[in-house]
PDB file of C-alpha atoms in Angstrom:
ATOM      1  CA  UNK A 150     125.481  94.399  95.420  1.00 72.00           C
ATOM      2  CA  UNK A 151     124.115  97.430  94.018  1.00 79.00           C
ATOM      3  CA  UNK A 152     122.077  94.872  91.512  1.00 85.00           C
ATOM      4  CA  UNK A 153     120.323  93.363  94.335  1.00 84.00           C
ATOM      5  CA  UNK A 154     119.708  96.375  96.569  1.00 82.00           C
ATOM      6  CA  UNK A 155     117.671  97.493  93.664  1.00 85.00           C
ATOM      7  CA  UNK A 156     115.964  94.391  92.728  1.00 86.00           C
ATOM      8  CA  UNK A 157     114.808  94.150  96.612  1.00 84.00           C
ATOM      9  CA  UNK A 158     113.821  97.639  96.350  1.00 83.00           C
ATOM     10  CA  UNK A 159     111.962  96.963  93.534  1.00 88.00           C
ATOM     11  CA  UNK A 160     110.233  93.847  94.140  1.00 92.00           C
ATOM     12  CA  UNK A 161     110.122  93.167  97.946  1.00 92.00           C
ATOM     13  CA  UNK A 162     107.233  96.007  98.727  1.00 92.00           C
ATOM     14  CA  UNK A 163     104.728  95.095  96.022  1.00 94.00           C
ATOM     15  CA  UNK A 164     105.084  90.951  96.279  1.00 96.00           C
ATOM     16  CA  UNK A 165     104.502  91.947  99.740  1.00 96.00           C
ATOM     17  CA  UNK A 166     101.677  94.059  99.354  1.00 95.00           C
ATOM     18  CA  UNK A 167     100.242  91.002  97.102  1.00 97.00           C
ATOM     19  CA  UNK A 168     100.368  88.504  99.041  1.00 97.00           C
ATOM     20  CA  UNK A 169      99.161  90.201 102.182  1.00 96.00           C
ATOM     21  CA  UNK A 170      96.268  91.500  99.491  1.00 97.00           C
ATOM     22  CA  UNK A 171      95.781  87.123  99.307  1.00 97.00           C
ATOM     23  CA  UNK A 172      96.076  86.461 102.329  1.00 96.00           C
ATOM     24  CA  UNK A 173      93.131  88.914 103.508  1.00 96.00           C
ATOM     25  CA  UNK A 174      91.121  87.658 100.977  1.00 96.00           C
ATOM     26  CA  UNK A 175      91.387  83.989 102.671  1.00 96.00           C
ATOM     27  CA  UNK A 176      90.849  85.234 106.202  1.00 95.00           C
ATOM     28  CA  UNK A 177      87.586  86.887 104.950  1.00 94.00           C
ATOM     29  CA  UNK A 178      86.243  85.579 102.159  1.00 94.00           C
ATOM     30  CA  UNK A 179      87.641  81.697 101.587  1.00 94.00           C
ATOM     31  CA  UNK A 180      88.690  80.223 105.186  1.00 92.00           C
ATOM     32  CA  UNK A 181      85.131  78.644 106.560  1.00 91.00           C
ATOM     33  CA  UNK A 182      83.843  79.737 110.105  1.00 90.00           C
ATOM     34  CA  UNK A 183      84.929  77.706 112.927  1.00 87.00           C
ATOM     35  CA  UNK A 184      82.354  76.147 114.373  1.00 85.00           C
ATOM     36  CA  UNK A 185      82.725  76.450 117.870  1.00 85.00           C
ATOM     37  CA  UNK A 186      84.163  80.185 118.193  1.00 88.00           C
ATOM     38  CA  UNK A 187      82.870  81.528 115.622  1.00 89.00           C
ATOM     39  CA  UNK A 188      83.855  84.424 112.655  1.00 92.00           C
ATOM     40  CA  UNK A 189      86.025  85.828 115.576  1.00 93.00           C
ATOM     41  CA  UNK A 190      88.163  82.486 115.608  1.00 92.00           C
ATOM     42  CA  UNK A 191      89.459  84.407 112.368  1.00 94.00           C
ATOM     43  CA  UNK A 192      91.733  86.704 114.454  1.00 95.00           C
ATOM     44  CA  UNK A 193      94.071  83.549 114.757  1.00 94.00           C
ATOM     45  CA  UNK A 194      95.296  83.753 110.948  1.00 95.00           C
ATOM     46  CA  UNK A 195      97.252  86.916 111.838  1.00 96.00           C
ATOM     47  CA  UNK A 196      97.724  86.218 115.389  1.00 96.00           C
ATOM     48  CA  UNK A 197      99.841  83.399 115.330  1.00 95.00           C
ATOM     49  CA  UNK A 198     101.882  83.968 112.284  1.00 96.00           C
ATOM     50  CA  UNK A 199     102.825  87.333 113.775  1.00 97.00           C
ATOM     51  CA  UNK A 200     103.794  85.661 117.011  1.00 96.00           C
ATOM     52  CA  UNK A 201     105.751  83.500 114.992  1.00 96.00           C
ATOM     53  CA  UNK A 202     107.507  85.882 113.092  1.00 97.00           C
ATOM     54  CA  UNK A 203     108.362  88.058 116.501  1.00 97.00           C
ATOM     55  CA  UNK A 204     110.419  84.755 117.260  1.00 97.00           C
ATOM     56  CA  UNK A 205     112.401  84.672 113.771  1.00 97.00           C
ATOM     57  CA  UNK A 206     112.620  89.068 114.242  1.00 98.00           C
ATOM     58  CA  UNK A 207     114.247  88.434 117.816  1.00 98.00           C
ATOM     59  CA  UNK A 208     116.142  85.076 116.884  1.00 97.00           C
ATOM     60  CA  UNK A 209     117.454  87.189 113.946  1.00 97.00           C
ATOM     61  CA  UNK A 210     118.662  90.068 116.540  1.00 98.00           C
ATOM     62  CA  UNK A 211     120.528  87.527 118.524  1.00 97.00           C
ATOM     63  CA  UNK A 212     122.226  86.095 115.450  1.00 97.00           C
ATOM     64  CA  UNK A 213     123.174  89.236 114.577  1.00 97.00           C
ATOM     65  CA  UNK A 214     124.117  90.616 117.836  1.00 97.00           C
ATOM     66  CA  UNK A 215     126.299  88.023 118.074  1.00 97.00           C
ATOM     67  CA  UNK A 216     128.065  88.296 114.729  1.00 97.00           C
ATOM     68  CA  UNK A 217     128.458  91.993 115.599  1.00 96.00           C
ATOM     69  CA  UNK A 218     130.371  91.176 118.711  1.00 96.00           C
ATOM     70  CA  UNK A 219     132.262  88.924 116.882  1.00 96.00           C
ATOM     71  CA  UNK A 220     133.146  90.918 113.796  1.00 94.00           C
ATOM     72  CA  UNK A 221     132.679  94.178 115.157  1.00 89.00           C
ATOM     73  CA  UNK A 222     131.052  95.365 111.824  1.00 91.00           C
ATOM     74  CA  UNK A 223     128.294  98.235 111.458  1.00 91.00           C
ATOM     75  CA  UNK A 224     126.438  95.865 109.414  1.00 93.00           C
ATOM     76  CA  UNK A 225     125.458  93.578 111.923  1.00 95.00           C
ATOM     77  CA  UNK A 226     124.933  95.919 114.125  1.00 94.00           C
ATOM     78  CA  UNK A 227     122.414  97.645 112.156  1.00 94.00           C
ATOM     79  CA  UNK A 228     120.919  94.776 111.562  1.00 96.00           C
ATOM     80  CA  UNK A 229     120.442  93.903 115.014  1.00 96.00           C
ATOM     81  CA  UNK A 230     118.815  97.047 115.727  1.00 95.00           C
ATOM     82  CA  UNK A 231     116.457  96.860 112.411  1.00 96.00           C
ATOM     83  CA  UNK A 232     115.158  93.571 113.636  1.00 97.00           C
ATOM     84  CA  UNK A 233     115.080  94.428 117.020  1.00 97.00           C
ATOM     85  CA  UNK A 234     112.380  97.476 115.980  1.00 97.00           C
ATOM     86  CA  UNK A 235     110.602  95.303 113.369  1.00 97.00           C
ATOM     87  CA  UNK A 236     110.089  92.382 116.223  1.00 97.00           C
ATOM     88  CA  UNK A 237     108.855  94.957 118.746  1.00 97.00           C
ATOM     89  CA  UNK A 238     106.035  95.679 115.953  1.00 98.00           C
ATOM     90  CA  UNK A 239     104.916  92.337 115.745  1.00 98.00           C
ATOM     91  CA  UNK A 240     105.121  91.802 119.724  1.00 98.00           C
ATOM     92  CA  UNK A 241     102.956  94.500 120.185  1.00 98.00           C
ATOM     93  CA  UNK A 242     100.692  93.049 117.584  1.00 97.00           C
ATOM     94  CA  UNK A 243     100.275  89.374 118.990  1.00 97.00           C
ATOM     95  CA  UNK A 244     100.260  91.570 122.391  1.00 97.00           C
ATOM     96  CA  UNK A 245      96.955  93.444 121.029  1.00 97.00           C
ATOM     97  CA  UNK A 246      94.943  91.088 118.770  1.00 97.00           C
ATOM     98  CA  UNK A 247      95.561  88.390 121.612  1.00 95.00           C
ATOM     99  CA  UNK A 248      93.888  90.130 124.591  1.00 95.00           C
ATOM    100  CA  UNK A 249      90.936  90.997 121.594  1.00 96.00           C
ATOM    101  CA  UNK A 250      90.797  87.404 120.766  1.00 94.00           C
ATOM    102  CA  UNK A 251      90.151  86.214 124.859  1.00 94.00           C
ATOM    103  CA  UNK A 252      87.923  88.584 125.359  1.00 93.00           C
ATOM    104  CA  UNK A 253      84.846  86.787 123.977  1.00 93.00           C
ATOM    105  CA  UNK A 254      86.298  83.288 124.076  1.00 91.00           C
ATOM    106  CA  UNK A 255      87.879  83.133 127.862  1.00 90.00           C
ATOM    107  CA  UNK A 256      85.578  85.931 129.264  1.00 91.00           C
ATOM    108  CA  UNK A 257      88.575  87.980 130.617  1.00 92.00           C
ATOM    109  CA  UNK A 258      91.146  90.348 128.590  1.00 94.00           C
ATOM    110  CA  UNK A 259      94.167  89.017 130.257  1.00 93.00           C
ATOM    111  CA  UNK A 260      95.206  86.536 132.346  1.00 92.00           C
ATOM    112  CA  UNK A 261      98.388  85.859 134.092  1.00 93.00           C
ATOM    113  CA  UNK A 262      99.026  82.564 132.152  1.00 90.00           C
ATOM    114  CA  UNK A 263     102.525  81.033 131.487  1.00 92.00           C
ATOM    115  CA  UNK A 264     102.583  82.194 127.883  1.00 94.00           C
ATOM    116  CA  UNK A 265     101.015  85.321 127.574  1.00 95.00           C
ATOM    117  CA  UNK A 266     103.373  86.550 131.176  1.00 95.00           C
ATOM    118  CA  UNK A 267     106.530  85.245 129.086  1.00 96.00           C
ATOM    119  CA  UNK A 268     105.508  86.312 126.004  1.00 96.00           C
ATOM    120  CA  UNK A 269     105.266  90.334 127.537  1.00 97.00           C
ATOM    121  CA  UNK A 270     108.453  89.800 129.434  1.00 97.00           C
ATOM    122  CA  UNK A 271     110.163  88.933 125.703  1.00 97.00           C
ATOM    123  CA  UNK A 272     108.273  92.815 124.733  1.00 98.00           C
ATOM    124  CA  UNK A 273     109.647  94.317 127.801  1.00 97.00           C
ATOM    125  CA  UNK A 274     113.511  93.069 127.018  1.00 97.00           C
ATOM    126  CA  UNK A 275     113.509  94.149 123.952  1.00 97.00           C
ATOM    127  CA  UNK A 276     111.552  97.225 125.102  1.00 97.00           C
ATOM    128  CA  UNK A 277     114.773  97.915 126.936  1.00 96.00           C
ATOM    129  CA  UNK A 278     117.528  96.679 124.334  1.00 96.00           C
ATOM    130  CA  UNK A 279     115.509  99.666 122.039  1.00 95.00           C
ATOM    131  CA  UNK A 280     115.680 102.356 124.894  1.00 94.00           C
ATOM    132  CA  UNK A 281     118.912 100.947 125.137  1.00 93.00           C
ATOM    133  CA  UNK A 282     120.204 102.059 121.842  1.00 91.00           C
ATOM    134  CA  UNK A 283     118.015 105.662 121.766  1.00 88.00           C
ATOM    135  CA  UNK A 284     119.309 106.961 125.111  1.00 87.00           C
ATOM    136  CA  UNK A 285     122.857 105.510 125.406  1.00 82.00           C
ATOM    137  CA  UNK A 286     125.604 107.559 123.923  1.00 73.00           C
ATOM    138  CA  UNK A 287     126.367 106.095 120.226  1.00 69.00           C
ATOM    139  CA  UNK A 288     129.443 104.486 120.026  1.00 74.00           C
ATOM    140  CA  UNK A 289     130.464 100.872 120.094  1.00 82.00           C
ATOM    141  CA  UNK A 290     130.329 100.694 123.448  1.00 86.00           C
ATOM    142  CA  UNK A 291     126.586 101.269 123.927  1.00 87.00           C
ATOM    143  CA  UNK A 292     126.143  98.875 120.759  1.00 91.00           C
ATOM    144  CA  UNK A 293     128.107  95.990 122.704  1.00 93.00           C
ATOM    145  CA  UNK A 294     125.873  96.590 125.841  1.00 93.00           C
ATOM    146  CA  UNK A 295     122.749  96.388 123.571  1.00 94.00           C
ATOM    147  CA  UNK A 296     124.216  92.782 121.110  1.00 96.00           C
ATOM    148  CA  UNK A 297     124.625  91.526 124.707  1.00 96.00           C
ATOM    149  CA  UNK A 298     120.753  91.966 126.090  1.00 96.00           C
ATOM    150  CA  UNK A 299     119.566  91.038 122.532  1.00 96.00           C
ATOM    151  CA  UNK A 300     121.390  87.800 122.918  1.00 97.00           C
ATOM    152  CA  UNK A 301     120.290  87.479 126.747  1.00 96.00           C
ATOM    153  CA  UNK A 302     116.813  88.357 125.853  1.00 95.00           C
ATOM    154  CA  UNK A 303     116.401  85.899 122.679  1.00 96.00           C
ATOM    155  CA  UNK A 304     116.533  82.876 125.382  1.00 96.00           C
ATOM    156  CA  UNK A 305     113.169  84.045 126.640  1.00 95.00           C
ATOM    157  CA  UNK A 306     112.036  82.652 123.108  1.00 95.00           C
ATOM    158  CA  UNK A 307     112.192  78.872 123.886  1.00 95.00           C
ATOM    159  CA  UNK A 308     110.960  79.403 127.212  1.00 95.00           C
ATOM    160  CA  UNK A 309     107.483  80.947 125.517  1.00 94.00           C
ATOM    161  CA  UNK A 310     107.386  78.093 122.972  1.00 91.00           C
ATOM    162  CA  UNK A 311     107.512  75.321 126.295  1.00 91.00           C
ATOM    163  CA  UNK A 312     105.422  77.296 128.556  1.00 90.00           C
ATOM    164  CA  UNK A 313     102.515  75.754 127.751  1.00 88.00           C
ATOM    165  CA  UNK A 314     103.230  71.960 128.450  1.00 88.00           C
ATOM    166  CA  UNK A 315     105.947  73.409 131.308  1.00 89.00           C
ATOM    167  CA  UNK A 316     103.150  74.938 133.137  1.00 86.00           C
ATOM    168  CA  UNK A 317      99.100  75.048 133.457  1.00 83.00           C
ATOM    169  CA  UNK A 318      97.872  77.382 130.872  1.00 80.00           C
ATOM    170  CA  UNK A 319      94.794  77.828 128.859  1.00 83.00           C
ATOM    171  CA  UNK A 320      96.572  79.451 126.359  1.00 84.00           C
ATOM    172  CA  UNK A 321      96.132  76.360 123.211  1.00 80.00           C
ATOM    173  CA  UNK A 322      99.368  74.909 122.440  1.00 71.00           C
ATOM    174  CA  UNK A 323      98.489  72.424 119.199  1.00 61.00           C
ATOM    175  CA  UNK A 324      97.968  74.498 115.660  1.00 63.00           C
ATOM    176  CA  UNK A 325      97.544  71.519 113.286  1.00 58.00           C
ATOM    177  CA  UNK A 326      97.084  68.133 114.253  1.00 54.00           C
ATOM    178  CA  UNK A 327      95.990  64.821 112.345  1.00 51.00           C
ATOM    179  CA  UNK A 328      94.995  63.052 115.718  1.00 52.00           C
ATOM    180  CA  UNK A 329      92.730  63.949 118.405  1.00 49.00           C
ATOM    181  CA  UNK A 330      90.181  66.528 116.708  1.00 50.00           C
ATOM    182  CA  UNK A 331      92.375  69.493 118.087  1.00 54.00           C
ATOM    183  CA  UNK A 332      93.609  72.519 115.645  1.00 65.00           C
ATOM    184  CA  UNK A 333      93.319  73.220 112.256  1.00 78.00           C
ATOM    185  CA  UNK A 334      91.336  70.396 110.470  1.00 77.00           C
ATOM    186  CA  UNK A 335      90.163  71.672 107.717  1.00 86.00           C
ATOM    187  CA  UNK A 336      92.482  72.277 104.974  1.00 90.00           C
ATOM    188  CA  UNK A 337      91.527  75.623 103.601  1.00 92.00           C
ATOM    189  CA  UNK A 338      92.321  76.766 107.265  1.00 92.00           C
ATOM    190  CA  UNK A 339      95.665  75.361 106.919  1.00 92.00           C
ATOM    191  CA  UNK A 340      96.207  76.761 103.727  1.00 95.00           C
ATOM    192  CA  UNK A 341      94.745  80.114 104.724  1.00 95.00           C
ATOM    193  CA  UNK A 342      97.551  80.156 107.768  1.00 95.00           C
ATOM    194  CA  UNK A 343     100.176  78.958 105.316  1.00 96.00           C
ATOM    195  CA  UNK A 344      99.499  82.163 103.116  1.00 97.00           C
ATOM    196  CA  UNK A 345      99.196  84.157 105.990  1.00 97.00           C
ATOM    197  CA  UNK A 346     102.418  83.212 107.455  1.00 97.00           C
ATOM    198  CA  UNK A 347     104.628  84.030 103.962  1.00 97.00           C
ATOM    199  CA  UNK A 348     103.107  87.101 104.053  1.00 97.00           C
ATOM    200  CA  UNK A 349     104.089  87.891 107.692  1.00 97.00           C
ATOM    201  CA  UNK A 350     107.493  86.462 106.805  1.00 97.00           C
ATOM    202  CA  UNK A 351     107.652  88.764 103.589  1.00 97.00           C
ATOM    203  CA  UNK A 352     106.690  91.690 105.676  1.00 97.00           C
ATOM    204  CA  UNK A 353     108.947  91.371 108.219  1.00 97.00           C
ATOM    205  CA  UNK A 354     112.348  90.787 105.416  1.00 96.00           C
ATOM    206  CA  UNK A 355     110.663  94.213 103.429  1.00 96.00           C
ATOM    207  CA  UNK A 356     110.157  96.361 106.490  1.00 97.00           C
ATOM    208  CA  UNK A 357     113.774  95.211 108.121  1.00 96.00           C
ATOM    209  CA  UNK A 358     114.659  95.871 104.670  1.00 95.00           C
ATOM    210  CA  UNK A 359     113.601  99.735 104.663  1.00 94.00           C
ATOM    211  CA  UNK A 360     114.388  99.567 108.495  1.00 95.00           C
ATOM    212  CA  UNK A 361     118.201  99.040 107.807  1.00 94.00           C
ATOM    213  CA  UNK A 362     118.198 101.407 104.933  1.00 93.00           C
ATOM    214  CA  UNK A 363     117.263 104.287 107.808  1.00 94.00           C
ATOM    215  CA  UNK A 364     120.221 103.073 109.747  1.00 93.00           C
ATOM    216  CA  UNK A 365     122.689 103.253 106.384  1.00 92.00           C
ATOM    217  CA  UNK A 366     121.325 106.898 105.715  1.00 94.00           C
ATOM    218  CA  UNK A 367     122.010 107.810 109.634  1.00 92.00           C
ATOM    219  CA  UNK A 368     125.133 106.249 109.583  1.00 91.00           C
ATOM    220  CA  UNK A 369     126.363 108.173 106.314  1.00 93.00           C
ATOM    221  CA  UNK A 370     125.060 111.784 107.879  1.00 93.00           C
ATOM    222  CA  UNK A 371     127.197 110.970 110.812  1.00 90.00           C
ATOM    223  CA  UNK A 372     130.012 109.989 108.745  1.00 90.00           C
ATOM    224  CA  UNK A 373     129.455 113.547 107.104  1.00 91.00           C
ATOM    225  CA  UNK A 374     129.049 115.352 110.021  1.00 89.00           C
ATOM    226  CA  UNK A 375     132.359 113.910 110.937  1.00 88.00           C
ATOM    227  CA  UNK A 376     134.088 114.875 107.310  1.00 86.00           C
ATOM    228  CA  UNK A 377     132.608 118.231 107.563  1.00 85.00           C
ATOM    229  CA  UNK A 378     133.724 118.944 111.379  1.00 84.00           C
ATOM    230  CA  UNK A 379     137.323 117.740 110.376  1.00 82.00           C
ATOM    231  CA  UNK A 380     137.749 119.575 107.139  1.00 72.00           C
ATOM    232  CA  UNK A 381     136.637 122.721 109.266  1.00 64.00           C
ATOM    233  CA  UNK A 382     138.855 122.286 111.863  1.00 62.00           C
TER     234      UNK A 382
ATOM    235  CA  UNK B 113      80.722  93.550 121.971  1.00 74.00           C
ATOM    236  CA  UNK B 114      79.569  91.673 119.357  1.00 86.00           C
ATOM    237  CA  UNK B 115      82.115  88.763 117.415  1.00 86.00           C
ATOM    238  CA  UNK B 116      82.379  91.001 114.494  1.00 91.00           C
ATOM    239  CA  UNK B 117      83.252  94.280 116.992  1.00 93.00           C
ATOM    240  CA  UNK B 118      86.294  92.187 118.596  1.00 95.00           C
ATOM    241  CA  UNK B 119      87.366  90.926 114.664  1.00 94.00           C
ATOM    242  CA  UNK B 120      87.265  94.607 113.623  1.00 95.00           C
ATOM    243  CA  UNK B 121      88.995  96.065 116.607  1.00 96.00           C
ATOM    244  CA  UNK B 122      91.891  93.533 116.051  1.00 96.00           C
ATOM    245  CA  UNK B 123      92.210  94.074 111.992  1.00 96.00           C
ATOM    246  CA  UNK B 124      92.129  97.455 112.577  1.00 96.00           C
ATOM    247  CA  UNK B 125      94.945  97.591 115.555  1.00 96.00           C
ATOM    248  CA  UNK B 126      97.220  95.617 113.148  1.00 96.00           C
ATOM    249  CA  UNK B 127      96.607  97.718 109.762  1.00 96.00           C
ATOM    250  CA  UNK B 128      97.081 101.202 112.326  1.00 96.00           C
ATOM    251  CA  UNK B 129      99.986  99.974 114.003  1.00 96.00           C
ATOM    252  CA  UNK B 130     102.016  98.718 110.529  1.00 96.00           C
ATOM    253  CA  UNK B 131     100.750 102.362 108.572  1.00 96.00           C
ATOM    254  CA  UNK B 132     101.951 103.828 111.748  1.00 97.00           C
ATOM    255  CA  UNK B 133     105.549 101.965 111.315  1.00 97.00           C
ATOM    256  CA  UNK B 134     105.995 102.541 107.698  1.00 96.00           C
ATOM    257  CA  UNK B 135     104.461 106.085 107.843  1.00 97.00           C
ATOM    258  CA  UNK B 136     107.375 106.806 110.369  1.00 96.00           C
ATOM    259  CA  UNK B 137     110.431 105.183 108.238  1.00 95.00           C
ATOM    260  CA  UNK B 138     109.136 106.460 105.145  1.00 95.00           C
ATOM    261  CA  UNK B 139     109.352 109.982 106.795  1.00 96.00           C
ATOM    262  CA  UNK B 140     112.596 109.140 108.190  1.00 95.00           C
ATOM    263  CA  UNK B 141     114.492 108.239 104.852  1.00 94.00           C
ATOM    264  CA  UNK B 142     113.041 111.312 103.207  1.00 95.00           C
ATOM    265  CA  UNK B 143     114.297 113.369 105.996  1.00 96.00           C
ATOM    266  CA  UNK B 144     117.733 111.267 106.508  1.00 96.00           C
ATOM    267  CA  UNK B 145     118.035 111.574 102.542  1.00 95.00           C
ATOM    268  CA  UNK B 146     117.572 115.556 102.302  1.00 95.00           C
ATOM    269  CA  UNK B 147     120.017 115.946 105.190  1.00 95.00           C
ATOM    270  CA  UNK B 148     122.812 113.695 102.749  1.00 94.00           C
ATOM    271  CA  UNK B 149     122.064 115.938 100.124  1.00 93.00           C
ATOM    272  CA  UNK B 150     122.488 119.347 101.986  1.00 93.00           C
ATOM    273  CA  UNK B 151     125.581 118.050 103.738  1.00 91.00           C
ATOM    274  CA  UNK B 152     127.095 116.573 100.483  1.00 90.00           C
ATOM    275  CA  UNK B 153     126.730 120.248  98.890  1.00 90.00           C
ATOM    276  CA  UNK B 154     128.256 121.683 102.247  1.00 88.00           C
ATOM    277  CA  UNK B 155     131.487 118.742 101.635  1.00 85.00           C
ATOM    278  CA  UNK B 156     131.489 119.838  97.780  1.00 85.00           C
ATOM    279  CA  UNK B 157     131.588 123.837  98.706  1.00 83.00           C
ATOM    280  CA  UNK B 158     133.943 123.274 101.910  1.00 76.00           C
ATOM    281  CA  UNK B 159     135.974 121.448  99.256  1.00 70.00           C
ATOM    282  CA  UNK B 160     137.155 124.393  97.356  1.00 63.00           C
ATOM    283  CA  UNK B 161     137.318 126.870 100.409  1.00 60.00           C
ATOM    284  CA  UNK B 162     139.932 127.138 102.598  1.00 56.00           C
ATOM    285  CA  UNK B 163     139.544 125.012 105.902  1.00 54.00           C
ATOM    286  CA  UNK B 164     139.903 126.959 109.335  1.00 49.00           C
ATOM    287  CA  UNK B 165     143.132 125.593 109.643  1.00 54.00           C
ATOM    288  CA  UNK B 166     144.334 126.957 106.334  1.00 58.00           C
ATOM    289  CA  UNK B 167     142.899 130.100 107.585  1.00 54.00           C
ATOM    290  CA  UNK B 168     144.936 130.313 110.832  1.00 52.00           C
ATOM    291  CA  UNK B 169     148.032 129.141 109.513  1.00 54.00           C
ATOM    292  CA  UNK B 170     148.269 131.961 106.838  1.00 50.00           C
TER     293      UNK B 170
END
């Protein structure tokens, strides 16, 4: 175990680093411009994969919620809470860049649409599953309450992914298509997403990584705390 | 606001948000991790000195 927490450590930040390094490069100096929006179109190569990894960060917290409940281990509870921060980060970066993106392409900043309404709803639960865990007294108790709103809160995740044939939206709802002329066409934008995307996928396993290596240090100066109050005492 | 304004405001809201984030962590381990050490040496000398219980029951 020790092996491969050092291996990680070793490895996880720099082949991160690199392949976010690659996948810049393609956003700015490989990917062609799209024709009808423009060099600003290029927005979307970090857009979308972050809004898909905010659904594997939150998926992951109800997964591990759920274990914790079931198991009652720290470990999944600090996992749960890692990947319940790291998802936030990502949800507040589709949250940003997307409003940017509209801007010059719908006219407006925001717009109460199906997906981007659901998609802040899914940053406001797990907005409060984080205040959740800060102002609640520790203790398992306060860790149950939060496992149970990140499960809860993970089934907004479908509902974003449907909104946009459930209801009338603008927002675009095809990424790559071989029919039709809509999406990605061209390959080198497919490719350039496809790079994109491991890199957002490699980010988001390195910073839960050093996310859940905060929670292992707090845990062991509380266990400390505890070892020193009883020895006094 | 030109194109190139709007792609430069959104690069540079993700790259300030994720230094931000790591910044933060980063400052938390090294803070979490001096706070082991000191209370480790406070275990180690509480170790060989009488606890307050020891103390009162003399």
């Amino acid at each position: 175990m020790a092996t491969i927490r050092r291996l990680l450590d070793a490895v996880l930040g720099p082949l991160t680093g690199l392949i976010m390094l690659m996948a810049i490069y393609m956003v700015f100096m490989y990917v062609p411009t799209d024709k009808f929006q423009g060099i600003v179109q290029r927005i979307f190569y970090f857009h979308v994969p972050a809004a898909i990894i905010t659904f594997v960060a939150f998926g992951l917290v109800a997964i591990a919620s759920a274990m914790f409940l079931w198991q009652g281990t720290r470990f999944w509870d600090r996992l749960a809470h890692s990947a319940a921060e790291c998802g936030m980060l990502f949800c507040t970066i589709v949250l940003i860049t997307g409003p940017i993106w509209a801007r010059p392409i719908w006219g407006t900043w925001w717009t109460w649409d199906a997906r981007l309404t659901t998609t802040l709803i899914l940053w406001l639960i797990y907005a409060a599953y984080l205040m959740l865990r800060e102002f609640a007294a520790s203790g398992d108790q306060a860790a149950r309450y939060a496992a149970v709103l990140g499960i809860v809160g993970a089934v907004d995740i479908p509902i974003i992914n449907r909104s946009v044939y459930w209801w009338r939206t603008i927002h675009p709802a095809v990424l790559v298509t071989r029919e039709g002329g809509s999406g990605l066409t061209d390959p080198a934008m497919r490719a350039t997403l496809l790079v994109s995307f491991i890199a957002f996928a490699l980010l988001l396993g390195w910073l839960i990584w050093i996310r859940n290596e905060s929670a292992r240090l707090q845990d062991e100066v509380d266990h400390l705390h505890q070892r020193l109050l009883s020895e006094h005492y | 606001m030109t194109n190139l304004s709007f792609l430069f405001a959104a690069y540079a809201a993700i790259w300030v948000l994720l230094f931000l984030y790591i910044a933060n962590i980063a400052r938390r381990n090294r803070a979490l991790q001096r706070e082991i050490d000191e209370l480790r040496e406070l275990v180690n000398r509480q170790g060989t000195a009488p606890t307050l219980r020891q103390e009162t029951q003399r």
